[in-house]
Short mmCIF file of C-alpha atoms in Angstrom, two decimals:
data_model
loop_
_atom_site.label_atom_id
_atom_site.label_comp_id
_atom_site.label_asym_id
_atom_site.label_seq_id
_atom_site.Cartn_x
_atom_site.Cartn_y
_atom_site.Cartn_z
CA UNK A 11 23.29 -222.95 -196.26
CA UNK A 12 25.28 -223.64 -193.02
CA UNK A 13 22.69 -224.05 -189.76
CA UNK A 14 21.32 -226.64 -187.49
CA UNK A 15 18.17 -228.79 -188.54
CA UNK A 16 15.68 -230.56 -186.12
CA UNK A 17 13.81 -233.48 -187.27
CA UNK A 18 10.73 -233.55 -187.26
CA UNK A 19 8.95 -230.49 -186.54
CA UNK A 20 6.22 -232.37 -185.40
CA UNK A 21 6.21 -235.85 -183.54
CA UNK A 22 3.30 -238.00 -182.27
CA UNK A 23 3.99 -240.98 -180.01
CA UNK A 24 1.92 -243.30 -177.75
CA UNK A 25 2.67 -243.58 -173.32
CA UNK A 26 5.60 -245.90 -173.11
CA UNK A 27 7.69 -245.64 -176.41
CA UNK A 28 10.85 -244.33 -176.67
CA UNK A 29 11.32 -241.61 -179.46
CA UNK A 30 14.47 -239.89 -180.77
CA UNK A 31 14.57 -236.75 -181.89
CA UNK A 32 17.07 -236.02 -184.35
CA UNK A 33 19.93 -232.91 -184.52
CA UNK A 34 22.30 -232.12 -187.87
CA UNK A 35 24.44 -229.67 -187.86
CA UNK A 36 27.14 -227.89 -190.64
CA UNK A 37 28.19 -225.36 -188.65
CA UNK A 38 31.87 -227.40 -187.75
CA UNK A 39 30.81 -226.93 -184.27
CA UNK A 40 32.30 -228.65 -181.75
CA UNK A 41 29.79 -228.44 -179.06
CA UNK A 42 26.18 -229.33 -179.28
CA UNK A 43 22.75 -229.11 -176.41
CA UNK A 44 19.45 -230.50 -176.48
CA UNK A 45 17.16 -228.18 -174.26
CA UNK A 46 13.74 -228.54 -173.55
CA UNK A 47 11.24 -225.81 -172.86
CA UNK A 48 7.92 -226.06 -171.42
CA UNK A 49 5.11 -222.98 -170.39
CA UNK A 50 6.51 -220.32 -168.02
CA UNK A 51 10.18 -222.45 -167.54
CA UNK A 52 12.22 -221.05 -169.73
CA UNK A 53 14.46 -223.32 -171.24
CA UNK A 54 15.99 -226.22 -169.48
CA UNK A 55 19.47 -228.10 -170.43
CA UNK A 56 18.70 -232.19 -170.45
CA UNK A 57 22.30 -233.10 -171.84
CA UNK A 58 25.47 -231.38 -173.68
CA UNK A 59 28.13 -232.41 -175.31
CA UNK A 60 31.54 -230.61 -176.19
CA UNK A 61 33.24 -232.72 -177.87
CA UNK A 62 32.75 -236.02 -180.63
CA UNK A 63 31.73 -239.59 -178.33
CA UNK A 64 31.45 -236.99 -175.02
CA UNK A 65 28.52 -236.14 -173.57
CA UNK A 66 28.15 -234.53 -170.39
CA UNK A 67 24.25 -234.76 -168.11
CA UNK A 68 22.24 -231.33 -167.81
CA UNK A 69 20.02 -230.42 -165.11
CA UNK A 70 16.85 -232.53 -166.38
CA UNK A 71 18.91 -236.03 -167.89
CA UNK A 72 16.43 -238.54 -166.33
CA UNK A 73 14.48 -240.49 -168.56
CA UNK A 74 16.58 -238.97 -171.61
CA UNK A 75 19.41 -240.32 -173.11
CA UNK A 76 21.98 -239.21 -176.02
CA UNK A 77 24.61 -240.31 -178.00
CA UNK A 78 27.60 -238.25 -179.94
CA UNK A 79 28.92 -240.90 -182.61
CA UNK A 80 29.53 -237.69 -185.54
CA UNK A 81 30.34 -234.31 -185.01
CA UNK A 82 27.57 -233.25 -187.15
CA UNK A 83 25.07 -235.22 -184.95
CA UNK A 84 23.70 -235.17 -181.79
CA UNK A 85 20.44 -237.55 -181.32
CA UNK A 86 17.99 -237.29 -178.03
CA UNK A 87 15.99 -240.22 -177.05
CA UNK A 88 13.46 -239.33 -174.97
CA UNK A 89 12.66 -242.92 -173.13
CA UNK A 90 9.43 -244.40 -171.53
CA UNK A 91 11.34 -243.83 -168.59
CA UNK A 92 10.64 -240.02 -168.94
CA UNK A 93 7.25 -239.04 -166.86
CA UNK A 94 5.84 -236.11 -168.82
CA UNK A 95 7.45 -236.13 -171.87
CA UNK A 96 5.35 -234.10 -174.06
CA UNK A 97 7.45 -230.24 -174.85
CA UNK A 98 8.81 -228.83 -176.89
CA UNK A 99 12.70 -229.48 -177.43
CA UNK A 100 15.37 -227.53 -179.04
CA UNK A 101 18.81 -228.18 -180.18
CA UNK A 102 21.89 -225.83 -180.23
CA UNK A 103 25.10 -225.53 -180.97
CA UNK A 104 28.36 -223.54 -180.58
CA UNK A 105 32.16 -223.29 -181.30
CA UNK A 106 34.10 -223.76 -177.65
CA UNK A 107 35.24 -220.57 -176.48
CA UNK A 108 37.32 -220.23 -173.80
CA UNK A 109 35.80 -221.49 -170.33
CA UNK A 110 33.28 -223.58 -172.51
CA UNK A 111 29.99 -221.37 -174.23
CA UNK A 112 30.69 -217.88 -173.95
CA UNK A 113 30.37 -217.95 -177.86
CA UNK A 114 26.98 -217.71 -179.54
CA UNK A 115 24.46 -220.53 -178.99
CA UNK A 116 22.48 -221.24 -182.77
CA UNK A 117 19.47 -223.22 -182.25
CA UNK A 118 17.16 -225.61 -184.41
CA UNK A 119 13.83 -224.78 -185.28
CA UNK A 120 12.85 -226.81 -182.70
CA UNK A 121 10.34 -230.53 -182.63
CA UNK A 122 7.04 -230.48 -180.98
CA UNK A 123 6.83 -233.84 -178.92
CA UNK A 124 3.27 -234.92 -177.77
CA UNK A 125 2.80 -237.92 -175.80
CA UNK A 126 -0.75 -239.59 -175.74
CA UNK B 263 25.46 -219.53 -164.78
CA UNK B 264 23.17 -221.10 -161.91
CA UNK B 265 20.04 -219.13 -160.84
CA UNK B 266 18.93 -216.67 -163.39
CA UNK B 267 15.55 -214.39 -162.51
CA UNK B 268 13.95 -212.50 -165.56
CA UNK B 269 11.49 -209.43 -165.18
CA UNK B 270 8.79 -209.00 -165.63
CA UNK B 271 6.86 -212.31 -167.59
CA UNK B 272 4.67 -210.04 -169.38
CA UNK B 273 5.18 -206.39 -171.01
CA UNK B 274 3.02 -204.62 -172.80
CA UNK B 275 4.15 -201.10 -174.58
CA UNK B 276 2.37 -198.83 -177.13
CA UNK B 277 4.22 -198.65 -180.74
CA UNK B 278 7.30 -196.30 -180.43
CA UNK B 279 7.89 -196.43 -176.94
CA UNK B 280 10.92 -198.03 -175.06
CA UNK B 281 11.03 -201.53 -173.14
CA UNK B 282 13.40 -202.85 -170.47
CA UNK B 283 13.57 -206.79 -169.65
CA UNK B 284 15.70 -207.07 -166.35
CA UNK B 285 17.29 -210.33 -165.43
CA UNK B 286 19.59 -211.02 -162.20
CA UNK B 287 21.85 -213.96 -161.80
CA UNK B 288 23.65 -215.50 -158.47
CA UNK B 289 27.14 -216.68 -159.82
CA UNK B 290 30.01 -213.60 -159.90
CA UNK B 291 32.25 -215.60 -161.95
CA UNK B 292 29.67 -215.16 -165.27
CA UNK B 293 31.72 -213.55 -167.85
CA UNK B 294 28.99 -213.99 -170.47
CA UNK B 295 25.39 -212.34 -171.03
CA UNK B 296 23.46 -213.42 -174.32
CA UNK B 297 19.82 -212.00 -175.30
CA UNK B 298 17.83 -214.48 -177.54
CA UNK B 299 14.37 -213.60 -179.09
CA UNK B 300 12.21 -216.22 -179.62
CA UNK B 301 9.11 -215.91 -181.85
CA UNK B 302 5.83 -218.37 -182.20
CA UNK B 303 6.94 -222.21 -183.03
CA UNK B 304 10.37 -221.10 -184.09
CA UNK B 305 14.10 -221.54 -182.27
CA UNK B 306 15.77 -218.46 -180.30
CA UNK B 307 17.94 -216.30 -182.64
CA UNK B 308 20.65 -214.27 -180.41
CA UNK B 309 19.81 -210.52 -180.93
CA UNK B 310 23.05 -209.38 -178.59
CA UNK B 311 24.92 -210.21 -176.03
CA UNK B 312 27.97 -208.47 -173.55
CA UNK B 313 31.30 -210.03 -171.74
CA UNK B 314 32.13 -208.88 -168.43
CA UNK B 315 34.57 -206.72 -169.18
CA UNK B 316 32.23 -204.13 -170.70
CA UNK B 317 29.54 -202.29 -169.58
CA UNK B 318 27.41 -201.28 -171.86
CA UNK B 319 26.76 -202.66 -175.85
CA UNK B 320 24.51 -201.15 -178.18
CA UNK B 321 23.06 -202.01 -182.06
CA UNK B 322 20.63 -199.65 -183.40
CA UNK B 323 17.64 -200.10 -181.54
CA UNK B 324 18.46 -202.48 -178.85
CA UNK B 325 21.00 -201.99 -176.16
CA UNK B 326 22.32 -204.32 -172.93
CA UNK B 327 23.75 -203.12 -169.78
CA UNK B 328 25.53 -205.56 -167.60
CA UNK B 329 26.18 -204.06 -163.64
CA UNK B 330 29.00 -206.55 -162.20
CA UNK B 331 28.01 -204.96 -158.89
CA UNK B 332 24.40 -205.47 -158.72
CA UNK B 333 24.68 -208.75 -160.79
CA UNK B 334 22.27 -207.86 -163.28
CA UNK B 335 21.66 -207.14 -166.64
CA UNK B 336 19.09 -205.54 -168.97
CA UNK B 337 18.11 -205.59 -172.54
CA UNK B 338 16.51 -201.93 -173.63
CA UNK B 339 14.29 -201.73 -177.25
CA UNK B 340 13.43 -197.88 -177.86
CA UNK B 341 11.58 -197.21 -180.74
CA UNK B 342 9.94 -200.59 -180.63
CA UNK B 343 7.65 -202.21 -183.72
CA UNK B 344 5.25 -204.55 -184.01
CA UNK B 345 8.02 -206.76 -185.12
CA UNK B 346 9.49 -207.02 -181.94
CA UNK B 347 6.42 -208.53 -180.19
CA UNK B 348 8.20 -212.26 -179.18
CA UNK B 349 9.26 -213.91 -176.20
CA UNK B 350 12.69 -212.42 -174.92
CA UNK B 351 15.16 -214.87 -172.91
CA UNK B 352 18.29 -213.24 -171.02
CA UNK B 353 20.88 -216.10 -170.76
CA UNK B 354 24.28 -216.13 -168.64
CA UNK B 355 27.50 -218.54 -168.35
CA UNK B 356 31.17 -218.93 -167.43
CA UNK B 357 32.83 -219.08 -164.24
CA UNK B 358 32.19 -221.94 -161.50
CA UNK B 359 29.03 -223.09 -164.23
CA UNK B 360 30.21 -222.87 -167.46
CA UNK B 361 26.38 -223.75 -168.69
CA UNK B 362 24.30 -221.67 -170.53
CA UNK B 363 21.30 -220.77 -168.03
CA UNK B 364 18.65 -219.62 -169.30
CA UNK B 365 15.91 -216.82 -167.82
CA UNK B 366 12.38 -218.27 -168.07
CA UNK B 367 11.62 -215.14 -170.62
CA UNK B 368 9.32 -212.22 -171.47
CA UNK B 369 6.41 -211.90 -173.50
CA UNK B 370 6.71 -208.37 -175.31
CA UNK B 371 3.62 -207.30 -177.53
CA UNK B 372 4.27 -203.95 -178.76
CA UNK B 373 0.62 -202.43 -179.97
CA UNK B 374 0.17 -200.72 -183.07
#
């Protein structure tokens, strides 16, 4: 089945380690999104990346980092850097339409990150 | 993209009966107007979206209008189910900010 998988679902970590969350995809998508979503905000972009070893900051990058190494895969490290890291953060990704994502956005199932 | 407001947070309808989710957005260059539905613990699945250049797109029971003019946009359920009871996001991009900004979404629970 083609799609996007988040790893894990669930993910426990104690104040001041870093963590990466992991994003496969089979889609042959070129572009790929980590987004993060917390109560009442919606959902937030951290970083993007449209093509294979390019990766672009979103509006919430700090204490987050990413790499782009395959274009199946699109890791998120959320550091100890990051001051309330505990959400809940979802992956997408899309083909590149013209003038970027004005094609259809598929997400992950999404990972459950609590800090303690 | 940049600056999209959703409305209202919270709706509430009786089994049957129609809802509207109304989002506005600040940048006239969006040429691109997604709706996602998001239920409990899960990812948001698209359920329709519109370009600019139309106004109007409909699939069975859900329909979005997009008013260039006004800059916004609205999703419409009629007939709604149980089933649709989720969290609704209205999403925009293209133009000067080619990210996809999201609404901060509606919480729909349609009562039996």
């Amino acid at each position: 089945d083609g799609g996007i998988t988040q790893s894990p679902k669930y993910l426990f970590r104690k104040e001041g380690q870093n963590v990466t969350l992991s994003c496969e995809q089979n889609l042959n998508h070129d572009a790929m999104y980590w987004y993060r979503q917390d109560p009442g905000q919606g959902l937030r972009l951290i970083y993007y990346s449209q093509i294979v070893n390019d990766f672009q900051k979103g509006d919430i990058a700090e204490g987050y980092s990413v790499s782009r190494e395959k274009k199946e895969s699109f890791p998120l490290t959320v550091t100890s850097a990051q001051k309330n890291p505990t959400a809940f953060y979802l992956c997408a990704s899309s083909t590149r339409g013209t003038g970027w994502i004005n094609t259809e956005a598929f997400f992950g199932q999404g990972t459950r990150l609590t800090v303690v | 993209g940049e600056n999209v407001e959703q409305h209202p947070s919270t709706l509430s309808v009786q089994e049957g009966d129609s809802a509207v989710i109304k989002c506005t957005y600040s940048d006239s260059a969006s040429n691109y107007f997604p709706w996602y539905k998001q239920e409990l613990g899960k990812g948001p699945q698209l359920i329709i979206d519109i370009r600019s250049n139309v106004g109007e797109k409909k699939d069975q029971r859900i329909a979005v209008t997009l008013n260039k003019t006004a800059k916004h946009f609205s999703l419409h359920i009629t007939e709604t189910q149980p089933e649709d009871s989720a969290v609704y996001f209205c999403a925009n991009s293209g133009g000067s900010n080619y990210k996809l900004t999201f609404g901060k979404g509606t919480l729909l629970t349609v009562n039996p």
